[in-house]
Coordinates of C-alpha atoms and ligand atoms in Angstrom, one line a residue:
X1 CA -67.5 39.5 -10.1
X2 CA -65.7 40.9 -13.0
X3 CA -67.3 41.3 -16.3
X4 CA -67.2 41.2 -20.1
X5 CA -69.6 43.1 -21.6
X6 CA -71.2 41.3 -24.9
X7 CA -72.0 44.3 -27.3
X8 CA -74.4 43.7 -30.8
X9 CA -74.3 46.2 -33.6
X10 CA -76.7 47.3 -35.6
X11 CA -78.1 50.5 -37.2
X12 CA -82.0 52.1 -36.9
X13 CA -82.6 51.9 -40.7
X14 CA -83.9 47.9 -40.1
X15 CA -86.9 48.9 -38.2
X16 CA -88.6 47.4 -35.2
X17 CA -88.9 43.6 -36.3
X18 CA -85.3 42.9 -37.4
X19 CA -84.1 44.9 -34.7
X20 CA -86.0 42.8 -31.7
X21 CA -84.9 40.2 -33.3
X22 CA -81.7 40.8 -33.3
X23 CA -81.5 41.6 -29.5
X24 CA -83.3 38.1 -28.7
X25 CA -80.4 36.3 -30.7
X26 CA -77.5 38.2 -29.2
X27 CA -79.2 38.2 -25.7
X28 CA -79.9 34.1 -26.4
X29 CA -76.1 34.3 -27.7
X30 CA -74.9 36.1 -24.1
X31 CA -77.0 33.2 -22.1
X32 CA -75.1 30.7 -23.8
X33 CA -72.0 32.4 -23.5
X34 CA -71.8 33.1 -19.5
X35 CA -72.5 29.6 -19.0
X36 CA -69.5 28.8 -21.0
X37 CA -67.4 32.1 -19.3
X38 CA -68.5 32.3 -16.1
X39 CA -66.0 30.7 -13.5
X40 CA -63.8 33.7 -15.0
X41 CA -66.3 36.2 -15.8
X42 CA -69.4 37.2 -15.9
X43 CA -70.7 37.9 -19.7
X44 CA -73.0 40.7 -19.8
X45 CA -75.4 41.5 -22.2
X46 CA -75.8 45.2 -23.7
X47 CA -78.7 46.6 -25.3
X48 CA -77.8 46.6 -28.9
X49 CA -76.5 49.3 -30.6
X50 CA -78.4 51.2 -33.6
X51 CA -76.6 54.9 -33.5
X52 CA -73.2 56.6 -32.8
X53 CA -74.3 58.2 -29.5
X54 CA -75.3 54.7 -28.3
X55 CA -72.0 53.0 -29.2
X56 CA -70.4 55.5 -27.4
X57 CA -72.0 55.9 -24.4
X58 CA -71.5 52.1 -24.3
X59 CA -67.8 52.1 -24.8
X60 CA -67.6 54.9 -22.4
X61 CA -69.7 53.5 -19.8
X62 CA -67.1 49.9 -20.5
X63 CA -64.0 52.1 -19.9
X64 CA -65.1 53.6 -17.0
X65 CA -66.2 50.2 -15.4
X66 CA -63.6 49.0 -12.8
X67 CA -65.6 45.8 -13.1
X68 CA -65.4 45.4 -16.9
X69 CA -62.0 43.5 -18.3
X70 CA -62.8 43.2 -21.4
X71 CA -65.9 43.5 -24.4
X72 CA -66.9 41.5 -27.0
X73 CA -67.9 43.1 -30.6
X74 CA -70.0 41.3 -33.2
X75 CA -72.0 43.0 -36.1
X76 CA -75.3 40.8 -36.4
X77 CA -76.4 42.9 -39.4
X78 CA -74.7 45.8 -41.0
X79 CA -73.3 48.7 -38.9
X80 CA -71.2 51.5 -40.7
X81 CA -68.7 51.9 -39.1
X82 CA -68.3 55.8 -39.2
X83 CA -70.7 55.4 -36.0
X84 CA -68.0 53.6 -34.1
X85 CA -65.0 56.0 -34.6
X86 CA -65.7 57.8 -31.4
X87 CA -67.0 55.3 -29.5
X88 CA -63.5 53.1 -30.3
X89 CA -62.1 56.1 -29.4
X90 CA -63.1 56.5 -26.1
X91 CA -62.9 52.4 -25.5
X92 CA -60.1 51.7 -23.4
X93 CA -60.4 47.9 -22.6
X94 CA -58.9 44.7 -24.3
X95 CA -61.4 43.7 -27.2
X96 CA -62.6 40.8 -28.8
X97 CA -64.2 41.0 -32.3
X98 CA -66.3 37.6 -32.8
X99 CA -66.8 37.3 -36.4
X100 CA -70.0 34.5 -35.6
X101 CA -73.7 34.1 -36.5
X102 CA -77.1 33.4 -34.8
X103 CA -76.9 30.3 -37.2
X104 CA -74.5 27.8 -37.5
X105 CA -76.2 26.5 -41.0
X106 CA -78.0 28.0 -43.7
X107 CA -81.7 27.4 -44.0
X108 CA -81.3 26.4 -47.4
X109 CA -84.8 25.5 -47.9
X110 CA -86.0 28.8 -46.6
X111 CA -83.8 31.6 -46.5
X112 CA -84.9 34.8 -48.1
X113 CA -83.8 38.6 -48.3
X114 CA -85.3 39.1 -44.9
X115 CA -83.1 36.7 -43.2
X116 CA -80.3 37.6 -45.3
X117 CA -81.1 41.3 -44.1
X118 CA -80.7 39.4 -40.4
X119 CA -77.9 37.8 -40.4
X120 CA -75.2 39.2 -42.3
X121 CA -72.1 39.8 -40.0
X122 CA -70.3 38.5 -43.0
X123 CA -70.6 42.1 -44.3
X124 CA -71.1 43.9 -40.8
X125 CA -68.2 42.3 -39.3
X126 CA -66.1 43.5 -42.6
X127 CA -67.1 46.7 -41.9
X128 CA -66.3 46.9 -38.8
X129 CA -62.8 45.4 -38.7
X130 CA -62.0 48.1 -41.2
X131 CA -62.4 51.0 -38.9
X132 CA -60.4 49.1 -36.3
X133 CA -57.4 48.6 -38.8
X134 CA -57.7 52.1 -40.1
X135 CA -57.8 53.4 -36.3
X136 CA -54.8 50.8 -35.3
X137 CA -56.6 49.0 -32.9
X138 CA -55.2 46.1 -30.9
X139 CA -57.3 43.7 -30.7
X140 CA -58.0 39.9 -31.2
X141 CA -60.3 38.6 -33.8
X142 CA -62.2 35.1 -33.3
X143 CA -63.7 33.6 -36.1
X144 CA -66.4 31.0 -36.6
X145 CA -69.3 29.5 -34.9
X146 CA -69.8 30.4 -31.4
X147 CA -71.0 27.6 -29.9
X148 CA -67.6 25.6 -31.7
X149 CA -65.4 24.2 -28.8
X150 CA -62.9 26.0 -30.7
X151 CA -64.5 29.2 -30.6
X152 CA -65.2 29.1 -26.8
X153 CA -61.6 27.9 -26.1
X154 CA -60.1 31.2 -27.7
X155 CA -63.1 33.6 -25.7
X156 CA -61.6 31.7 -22.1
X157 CA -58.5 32.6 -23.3
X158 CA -59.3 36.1 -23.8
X159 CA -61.2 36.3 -20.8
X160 CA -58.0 35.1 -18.6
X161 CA -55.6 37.5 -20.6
X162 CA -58.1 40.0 -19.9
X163 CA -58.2 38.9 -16.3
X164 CA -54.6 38.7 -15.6
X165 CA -54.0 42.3 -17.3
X166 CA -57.0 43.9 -15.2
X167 CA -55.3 42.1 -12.1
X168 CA -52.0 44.0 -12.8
X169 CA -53.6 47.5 -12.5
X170 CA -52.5 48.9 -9.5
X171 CA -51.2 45.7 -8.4
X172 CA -48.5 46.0 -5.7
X173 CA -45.0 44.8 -5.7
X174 CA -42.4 45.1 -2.9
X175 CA -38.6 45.1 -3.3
X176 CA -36.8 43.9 -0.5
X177 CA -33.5 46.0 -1.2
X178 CA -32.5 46.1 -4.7
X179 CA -31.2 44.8 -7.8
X180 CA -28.2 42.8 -7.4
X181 CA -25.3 44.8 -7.6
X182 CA -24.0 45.2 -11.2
X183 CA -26.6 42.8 -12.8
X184 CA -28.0 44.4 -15.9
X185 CA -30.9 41.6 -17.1
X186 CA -33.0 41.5 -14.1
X187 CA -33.0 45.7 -14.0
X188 CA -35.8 47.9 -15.0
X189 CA -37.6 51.0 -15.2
X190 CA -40.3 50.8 -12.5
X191 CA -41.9 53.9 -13.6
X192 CA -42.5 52.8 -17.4
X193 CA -43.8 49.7 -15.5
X194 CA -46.2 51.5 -14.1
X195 CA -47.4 53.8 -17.0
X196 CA -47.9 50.2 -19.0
X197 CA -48.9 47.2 -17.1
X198 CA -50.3 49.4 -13.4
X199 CA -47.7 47.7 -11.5
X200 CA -46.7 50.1 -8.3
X201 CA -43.5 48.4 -7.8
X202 CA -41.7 50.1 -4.3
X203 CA -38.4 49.3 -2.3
X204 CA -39.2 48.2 1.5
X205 CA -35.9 48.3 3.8
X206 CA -35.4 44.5 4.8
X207 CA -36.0 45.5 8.0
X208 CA -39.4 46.3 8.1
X209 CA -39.7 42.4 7.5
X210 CA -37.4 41.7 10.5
X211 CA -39.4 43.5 12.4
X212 CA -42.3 41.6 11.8
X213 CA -40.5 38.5 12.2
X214 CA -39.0 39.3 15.5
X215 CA -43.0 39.8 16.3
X216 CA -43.6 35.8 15.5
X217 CA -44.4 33.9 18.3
X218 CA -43.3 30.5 19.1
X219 CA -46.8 29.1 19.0
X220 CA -47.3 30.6 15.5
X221 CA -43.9 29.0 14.5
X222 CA -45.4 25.8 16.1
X223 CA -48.1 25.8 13.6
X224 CA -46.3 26.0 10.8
X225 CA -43.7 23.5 11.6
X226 CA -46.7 21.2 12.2
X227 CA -47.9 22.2 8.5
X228 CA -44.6 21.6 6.9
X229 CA -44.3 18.2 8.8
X230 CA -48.0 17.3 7.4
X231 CA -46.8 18.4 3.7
X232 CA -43.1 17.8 3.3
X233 CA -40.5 15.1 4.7
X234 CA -38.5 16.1 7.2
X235 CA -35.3 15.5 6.3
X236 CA -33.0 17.0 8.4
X237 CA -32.0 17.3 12.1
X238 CA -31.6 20.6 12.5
X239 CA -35.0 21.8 13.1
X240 CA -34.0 25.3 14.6
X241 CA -32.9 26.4 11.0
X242 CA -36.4 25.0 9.4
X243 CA -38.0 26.8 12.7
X244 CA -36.1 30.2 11.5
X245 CA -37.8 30.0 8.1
X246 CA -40.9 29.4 9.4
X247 CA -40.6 32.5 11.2
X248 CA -40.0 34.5 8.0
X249 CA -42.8 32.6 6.4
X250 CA -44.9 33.9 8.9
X251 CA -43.7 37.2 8.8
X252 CA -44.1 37.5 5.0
X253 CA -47.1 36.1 4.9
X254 CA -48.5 39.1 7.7
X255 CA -46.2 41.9 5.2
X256 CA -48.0 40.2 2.0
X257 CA -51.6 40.9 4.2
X258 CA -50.6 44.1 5.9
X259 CA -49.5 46.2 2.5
X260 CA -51.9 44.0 0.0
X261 CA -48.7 42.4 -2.3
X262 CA -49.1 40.5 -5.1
X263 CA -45.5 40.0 -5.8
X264 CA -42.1 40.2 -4.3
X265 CA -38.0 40.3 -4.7
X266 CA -35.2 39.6 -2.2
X267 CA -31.5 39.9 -2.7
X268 CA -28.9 37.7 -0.9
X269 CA -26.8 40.9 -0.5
X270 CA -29.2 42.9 1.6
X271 CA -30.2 40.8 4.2
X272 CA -29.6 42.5 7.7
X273 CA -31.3 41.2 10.8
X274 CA -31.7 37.3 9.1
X275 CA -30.0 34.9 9.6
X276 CA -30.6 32.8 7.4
X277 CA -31.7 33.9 3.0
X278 CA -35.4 33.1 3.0
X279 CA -35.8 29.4 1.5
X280 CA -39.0 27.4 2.5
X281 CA -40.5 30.9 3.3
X282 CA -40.4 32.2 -0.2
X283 CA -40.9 28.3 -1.2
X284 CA -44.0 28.4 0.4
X285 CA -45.1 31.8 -0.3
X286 CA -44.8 31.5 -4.2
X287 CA -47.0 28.4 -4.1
X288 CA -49.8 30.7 -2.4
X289 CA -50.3 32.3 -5.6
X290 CA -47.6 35.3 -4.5
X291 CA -45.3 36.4 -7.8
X292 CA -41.2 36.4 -6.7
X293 CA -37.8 37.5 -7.9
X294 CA -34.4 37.4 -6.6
X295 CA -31.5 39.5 -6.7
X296 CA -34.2 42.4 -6.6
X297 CA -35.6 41.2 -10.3
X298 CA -39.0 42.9 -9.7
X299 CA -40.2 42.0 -13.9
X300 CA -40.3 38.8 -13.0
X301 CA -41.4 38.7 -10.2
X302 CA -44.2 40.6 -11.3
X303 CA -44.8 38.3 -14.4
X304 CA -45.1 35.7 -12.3
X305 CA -47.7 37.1 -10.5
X306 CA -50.1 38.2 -13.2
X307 CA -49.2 35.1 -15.0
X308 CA -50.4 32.9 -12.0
X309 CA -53.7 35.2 -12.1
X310 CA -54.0 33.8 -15.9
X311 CA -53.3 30.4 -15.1
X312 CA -56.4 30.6 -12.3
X313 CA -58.6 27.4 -12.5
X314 CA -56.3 25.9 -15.4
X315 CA -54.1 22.6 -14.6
X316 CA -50.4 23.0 -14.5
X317 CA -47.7 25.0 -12.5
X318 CA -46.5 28.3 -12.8
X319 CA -44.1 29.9 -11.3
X320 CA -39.6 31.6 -11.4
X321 CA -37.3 29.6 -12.5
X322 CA -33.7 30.6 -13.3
X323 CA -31.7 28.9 -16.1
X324 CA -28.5 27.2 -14.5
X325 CA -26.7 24.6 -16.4
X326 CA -27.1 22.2 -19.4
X327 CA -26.4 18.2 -20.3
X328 CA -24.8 19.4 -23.6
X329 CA -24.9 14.9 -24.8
X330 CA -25.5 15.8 -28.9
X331 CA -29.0 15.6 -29.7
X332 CA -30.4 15.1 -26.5
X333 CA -29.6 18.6 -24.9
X334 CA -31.5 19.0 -21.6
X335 CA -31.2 22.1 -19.6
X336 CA -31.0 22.2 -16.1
X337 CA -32.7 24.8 -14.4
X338 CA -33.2 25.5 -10.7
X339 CA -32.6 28.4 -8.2
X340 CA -29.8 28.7 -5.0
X341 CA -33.2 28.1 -2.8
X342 CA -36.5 29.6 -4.4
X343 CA -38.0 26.8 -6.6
X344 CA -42.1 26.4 -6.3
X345 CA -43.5 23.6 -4.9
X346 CA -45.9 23.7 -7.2
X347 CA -43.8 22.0 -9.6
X348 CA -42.4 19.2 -7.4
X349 CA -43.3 15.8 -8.8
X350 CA -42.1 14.0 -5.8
X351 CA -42.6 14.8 -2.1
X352 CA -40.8 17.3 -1.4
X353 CA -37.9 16.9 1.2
X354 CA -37.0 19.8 4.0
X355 CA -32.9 19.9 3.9
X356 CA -30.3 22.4 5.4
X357 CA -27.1 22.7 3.3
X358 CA -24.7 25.8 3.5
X359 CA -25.3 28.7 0.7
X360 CA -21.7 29.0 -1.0
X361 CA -22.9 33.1 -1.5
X362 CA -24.0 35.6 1.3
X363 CA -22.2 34.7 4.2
X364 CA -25.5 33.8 6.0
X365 CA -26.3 30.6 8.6
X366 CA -27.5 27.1 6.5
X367 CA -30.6 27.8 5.2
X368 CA -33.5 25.5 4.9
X369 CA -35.2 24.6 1.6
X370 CA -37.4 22.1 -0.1
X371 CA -35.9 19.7 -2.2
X372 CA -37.4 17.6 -5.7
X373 CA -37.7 16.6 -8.8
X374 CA -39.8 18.5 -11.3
X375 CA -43.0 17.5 -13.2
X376 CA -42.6 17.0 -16.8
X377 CA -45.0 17.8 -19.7
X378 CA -45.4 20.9 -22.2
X379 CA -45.1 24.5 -21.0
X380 CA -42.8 28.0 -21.7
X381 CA -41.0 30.4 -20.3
X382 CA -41.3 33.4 -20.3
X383 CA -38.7 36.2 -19.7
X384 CA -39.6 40.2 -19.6
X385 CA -36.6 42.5 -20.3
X386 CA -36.0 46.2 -20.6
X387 CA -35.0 47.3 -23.6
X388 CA -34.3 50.9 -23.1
X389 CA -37.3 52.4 -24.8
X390 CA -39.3 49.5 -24.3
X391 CA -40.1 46.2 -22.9
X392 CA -40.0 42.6 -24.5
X393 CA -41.6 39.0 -23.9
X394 CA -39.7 36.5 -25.2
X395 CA -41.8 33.5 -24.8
X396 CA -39.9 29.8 -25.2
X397 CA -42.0 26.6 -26.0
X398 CA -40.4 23.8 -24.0
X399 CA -40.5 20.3 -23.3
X400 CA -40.0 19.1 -19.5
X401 CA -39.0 16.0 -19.1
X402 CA -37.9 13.9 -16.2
X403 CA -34.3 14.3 -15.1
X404 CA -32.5 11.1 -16.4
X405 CA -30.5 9.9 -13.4
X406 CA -30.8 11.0 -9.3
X407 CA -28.6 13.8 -8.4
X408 CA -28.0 12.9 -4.5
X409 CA -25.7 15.6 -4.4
X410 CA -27.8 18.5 -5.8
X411 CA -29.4 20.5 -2.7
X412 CA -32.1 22.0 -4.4
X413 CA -35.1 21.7 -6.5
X414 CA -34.4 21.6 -10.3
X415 CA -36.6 21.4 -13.1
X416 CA -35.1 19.7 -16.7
X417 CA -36.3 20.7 -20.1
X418 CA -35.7 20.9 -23.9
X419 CA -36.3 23.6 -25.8
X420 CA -37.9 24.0 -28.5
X421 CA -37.1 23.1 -32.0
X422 CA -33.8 22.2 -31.2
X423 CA -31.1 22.9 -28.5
X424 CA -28.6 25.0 -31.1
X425 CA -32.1 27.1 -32.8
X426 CA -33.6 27.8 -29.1
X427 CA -31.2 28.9 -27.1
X428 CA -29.4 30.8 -29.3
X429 CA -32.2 32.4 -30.8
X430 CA -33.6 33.3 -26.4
X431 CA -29.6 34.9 -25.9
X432 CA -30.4 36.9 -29.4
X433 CA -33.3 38.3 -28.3
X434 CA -31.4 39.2 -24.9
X435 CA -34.0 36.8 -22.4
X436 CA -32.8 36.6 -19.1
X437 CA -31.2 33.7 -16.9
X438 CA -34.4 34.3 -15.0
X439 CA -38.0 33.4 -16.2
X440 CA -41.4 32.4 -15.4
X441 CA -42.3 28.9 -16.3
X442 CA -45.6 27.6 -17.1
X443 CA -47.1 24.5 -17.5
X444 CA -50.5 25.7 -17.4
X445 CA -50.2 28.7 -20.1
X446 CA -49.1 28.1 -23.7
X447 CA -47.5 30.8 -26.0
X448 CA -50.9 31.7 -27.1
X449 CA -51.6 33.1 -23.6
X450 CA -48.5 35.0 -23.8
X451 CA -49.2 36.2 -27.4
X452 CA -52.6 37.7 -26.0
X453 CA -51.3 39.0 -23.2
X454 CA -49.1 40.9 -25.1
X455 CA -51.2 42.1 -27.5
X456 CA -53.5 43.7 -24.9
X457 CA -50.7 45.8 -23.3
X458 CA -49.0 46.5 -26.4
X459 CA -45.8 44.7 -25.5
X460 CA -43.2 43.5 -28.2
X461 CA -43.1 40.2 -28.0
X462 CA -40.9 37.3 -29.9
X463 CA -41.9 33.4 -29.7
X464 CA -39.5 30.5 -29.9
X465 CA -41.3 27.6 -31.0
X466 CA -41.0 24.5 -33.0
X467 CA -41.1 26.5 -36.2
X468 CA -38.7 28.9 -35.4
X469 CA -35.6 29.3 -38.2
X470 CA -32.6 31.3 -36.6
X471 CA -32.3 33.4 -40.2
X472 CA -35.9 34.5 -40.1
X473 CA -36.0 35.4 -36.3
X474 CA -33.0 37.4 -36.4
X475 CA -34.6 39.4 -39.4
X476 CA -37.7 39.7 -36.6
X477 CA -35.6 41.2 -34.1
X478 CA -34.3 43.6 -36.6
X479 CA -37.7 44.7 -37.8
X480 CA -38.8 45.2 -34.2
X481 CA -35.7 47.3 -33.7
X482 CA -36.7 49.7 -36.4
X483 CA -40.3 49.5 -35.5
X484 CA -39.4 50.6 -32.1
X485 CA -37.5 53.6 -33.5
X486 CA -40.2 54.8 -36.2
X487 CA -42.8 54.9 -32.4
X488 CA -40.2 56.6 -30.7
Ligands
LIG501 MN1 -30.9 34.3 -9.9

C-alpha cells in the first residue's frame, strides 16, 4: 500500500502539555484523514516535529521511502522555519502544505493565551510557506478546514497526482519500431524523459511480437473470440481477420506480462510478419488500463498511461485520441476526432460493433476494429510535446457531445467535441502553443489534475479553458519562452 506521510510541526520551547496535545490533535487529524484517503493511499501519521534534526531525519526517511508518494505539512503552532531548510532540502517528494486547524470554530466563550499558544497555524503556517518560497519549492498549498468537502477533494487530488507520478518511475514503455517517418510532433527525447518523469521508454523489433504471436494457439484464440462475441456485435463475416487480431491481442497481452509494460506505440510502417495493423488488439489492450501511441508517439502513449493511473477509481474514460476533422457550421464548430483503428472502448456509448474494412495506408490485409459512437460529457485533452529544451502540457477543456447525425459510412470509432471557449480562441490558441494532432482524452480528469500533475514534475504547462483570451495567452507563451531561456 502506498503512503502519504501526515507530518505536524512544532518547536520544544511549548513544553510537555502543549506539545501532547498537539500530537493527539494531528494524530486525531491523520485518523480522520485515512478514512477519507485510503482507497488511494494510506495516510500515515509522523511523530511531530519539535527540532531541525527531527524534520530532517523525517524528510529524509520520506525520500528514501519507495512506499511514500507524497507528505503533507501543517504547522499546528509556530515552527521557525530555519529548522526546516535542510530537511526541505533533502525532501524529494510532491508536497502538500495544509494551511488547517484542530478547530473549525473559535471557542469564543473560552479561548485564552494557552489555546491561542495551541492553535496558531495562522502564524506557523506563514512561516513556513516563507521558507518554501525563499527555497523555490513546488508545491501545492490547500487552504481551510480539513474536514470541508472542499478541502478533502483537493488532498484526493493530490494523492492521485501523487499516485500517477510515483507510477511513472521506472515505468516501462515499449516501441514497436519507431516514430513515423518524418513526423516531428509525436517525436521526443527519451532520455530527458527518463531524467524527468522515470519513464524507461525502449525500441523492441516487431518481431519479437510476431514471435509470440506465431506461439498463440487456436484454443487460446478460441477464447478470445468467445470474449469478443460476449462483449461486442459481431458484425462481420470474415471471422479469420477478427481471429488474426485476436491472435495479436493475445500475444500482446503475454509481451505486456513478460517485460512488465505500462505503455506502448506501433507504427503502420514497420509491421513485418503481420498481416494485418493491430485493431481490436490494441482496442482491447488500451481498455486494460495499458497507455498507447501510434506512429511510434511514445509521449503519449506514456501520458496515457500515467494519466489512466490518476484516473483509478474515478468515473469517466481515459484514453489517445487523435484530432481528425471538423464540422466548421458557424457557431456550432464540432471536431471530429477518431484514429485509422486504435479508439478505446472505454469511450464507446453504444455497443460496440466488430467490422473489417480495408486500411487506405500500409499495404496490409483488412484489418478488424471496433466501431461506435462516443460518450459525451466534460473532459480535456491533453497533449505532451518536446520543445527542445523542454517539455510542455497543453491541457484543452472540452465539451463532448453526441455526434449530430449517423455516419454509416465512417469505419471507425470517433469521438465529437467543442472546445473550449470558442472554436476560433481554442484551437488556435492549442496550434500556438504547438499541441499535437495526437492527445490523451479524459473524461474522468479535469485540468486541475493536469495542473497538479505538472506542478509536481516541474513541467510547463498552458490551459485552454473557458477563460482563455488569445492576446493574453500568446503573451503566456512568450513569458514561458523567456523563462525557459533564463533556466537554461
Ligand atoms: Mn495518428
Amino acid at each position: 500500500m502506498k503512503k502519504i506521510y501526515f507530518i505536524t510541526g512544532s518547536q520544544d520551547l511549548y513544553g510537555e502539555e502543549t506539545l501532547t496535545q498537539a500530537e493527539k490533535d494531528s494524530r486525531e487529524m491523520v485518523g480522520f484523514l485515512n478514512g477519507k484517503l485510503d482507497d488511494i493511499a494510506a495516510v500515515e501519521h509522523t511523530p511531530i516535529v519539535k527540532t531541525a534534526a527531527e524534520a530532517e531525519q523525517l524528510c529524509i526517511k520520506a525520500t528514501a521511502d519507495e512506499d511514500c508518494i507524497g507528505v503533507i505539512m501543517w504547522m499546528h503552532t509556530f515552527s521557525p522555519a530555519k529548522m526546516w531548510i535542510r530537511a526541505l532540502q533533502a525532501l524529494k517528494k510532491p508536497m502538500l502544505h495544509l494551511h488547517t486547524q484542530y478547530n473549525e470554530k473559535l471557542p469564543y466563550d473560552s479561548i485564552d493565551m494557552d489555546f491561542m499558544n495551541l492553535n496558531q497555524s495562522a502564524h506557523g503556517d506563514r512561516e513556513f510557506g516563507f521558507i518554501c518560497t525563499r527555497l523555490g519549492i513546488r508545491r501545492e498549498v490547500v487552504a481551510g478546514y480539513y474536514k470541508h468537502e472542499d478541502v478533502i477533494e483537493q488532498l484526493r487530488r493530490f494523492a492521485h497526482a501523487a499516485a500517477a507520478v510515483d507510477f511513472g518511475k521506472g515505468m516501462r514503455v515499449a516501441m514497436f519500431g519507431n516514430n513515423m517517418r518524418d513526423v516531428a510532433v509525436t517525436d521526443g527525447d527519451r532520455v530527458e524523459s527518463e531524467i524527468k518523469y522515470g519513464w524507461s521508454v525502449n525500441y523492441y523489433g516487431i518481431g519479437d511480437l510476431v514471435k509470440i504471436a506465431n506461439e498463440v494457439t487456436d484454443s487460446e484464440v478460441d477464447a478470445k473470440m468467445k470474449e469478443y462475441a460476449d462483449k461486442y456485435d459481431m458484425d462481420t463475416d470474415n471471422l479469420d481477420a477478427v481471429r488474426e487480431q485476436a491472435k495479436y491481442e493475445v500475444a500482446l497481452d503475454r509481451f505486456i506480462a513478460k517485460e512488465n509494460i505500462s505503455a506502448f506505440t506501433d507504427t503502420f510502417q514497420d509491421l513485418h510478419g503481420l498481416n494485418q495493423l493491430p485493431g481490436i488488439a490494441v482496442q482491447n489492450v488500451m481498455a486494460k488500463g495499458i497507455g498507447f501511441g501510434p506512429e511510434g508517439d511514445y509521449k503519449t502513449s506514456a501520458l496515457g498511461a500515467v494519466m489512466q493511473k490518476m484516473a483509478e477509481g474515478r468515473k469517466g474514460s481515459t484514453g489517445f485520441m487523435e484530432d481528425y476533422t471538423y464540422d466548421l457550421t458557424e457557431g456550432k464548430e464540432l471536431e471530429l476526432a477518431a484514429h485509422m483503428l486504435e479508439v478505446s472502448p472505454v469511450f464507446a456509448a453504444n455497443k460496440p460493433k466488430i467490422q473489417v474494412h480495408p486500411l487506405g495506408i500500409g499495404g496490409k490485409s483488412d484489418p478488424a476494429r471496433l466501431v461506435f459512437d462516443g460518450v459525451s460529457g466534460e473532459g480535456i485533452a491533453v497533449s505532451m510535446i518536446d520543445m527542445g529544451n523542454r517539455f510542455r502540457l497543453v491541457c484543452a477543456e472540452i465539451s463532448l457531445v453526441k455526434q449530430p447525425k449517423p455516419m454509416p459510412k465512417l469505419p471507425v470509432a470517433r469521438l465529437m467535441w467543442k472546445i473550449k471557449p470558442d472554436f476560433r480562441t481554442g484551437a488556435a490558441a492549442w496550434i500556438y502553443a504547438g499541441g499535437a494532432h495526437h492527445a490523451v482524452v479524459s473524461t474522468a480528469l479535469t485540468s486541475e489534475d493536469i495542473r497538479l500533475f505538472a506542478k509536481m514534475t516541474d513541467t510547463e504547462l498552458v490551459i485552454i479553458d473557458g477563460k482563455t483570451d488569445l492576446n493574453t495567452f500568446e503573451q503566456q507563451l512568450e513569458m514561458l519562452d523567456i523563462k525557459s531561456r533564463i533556466k537554461g
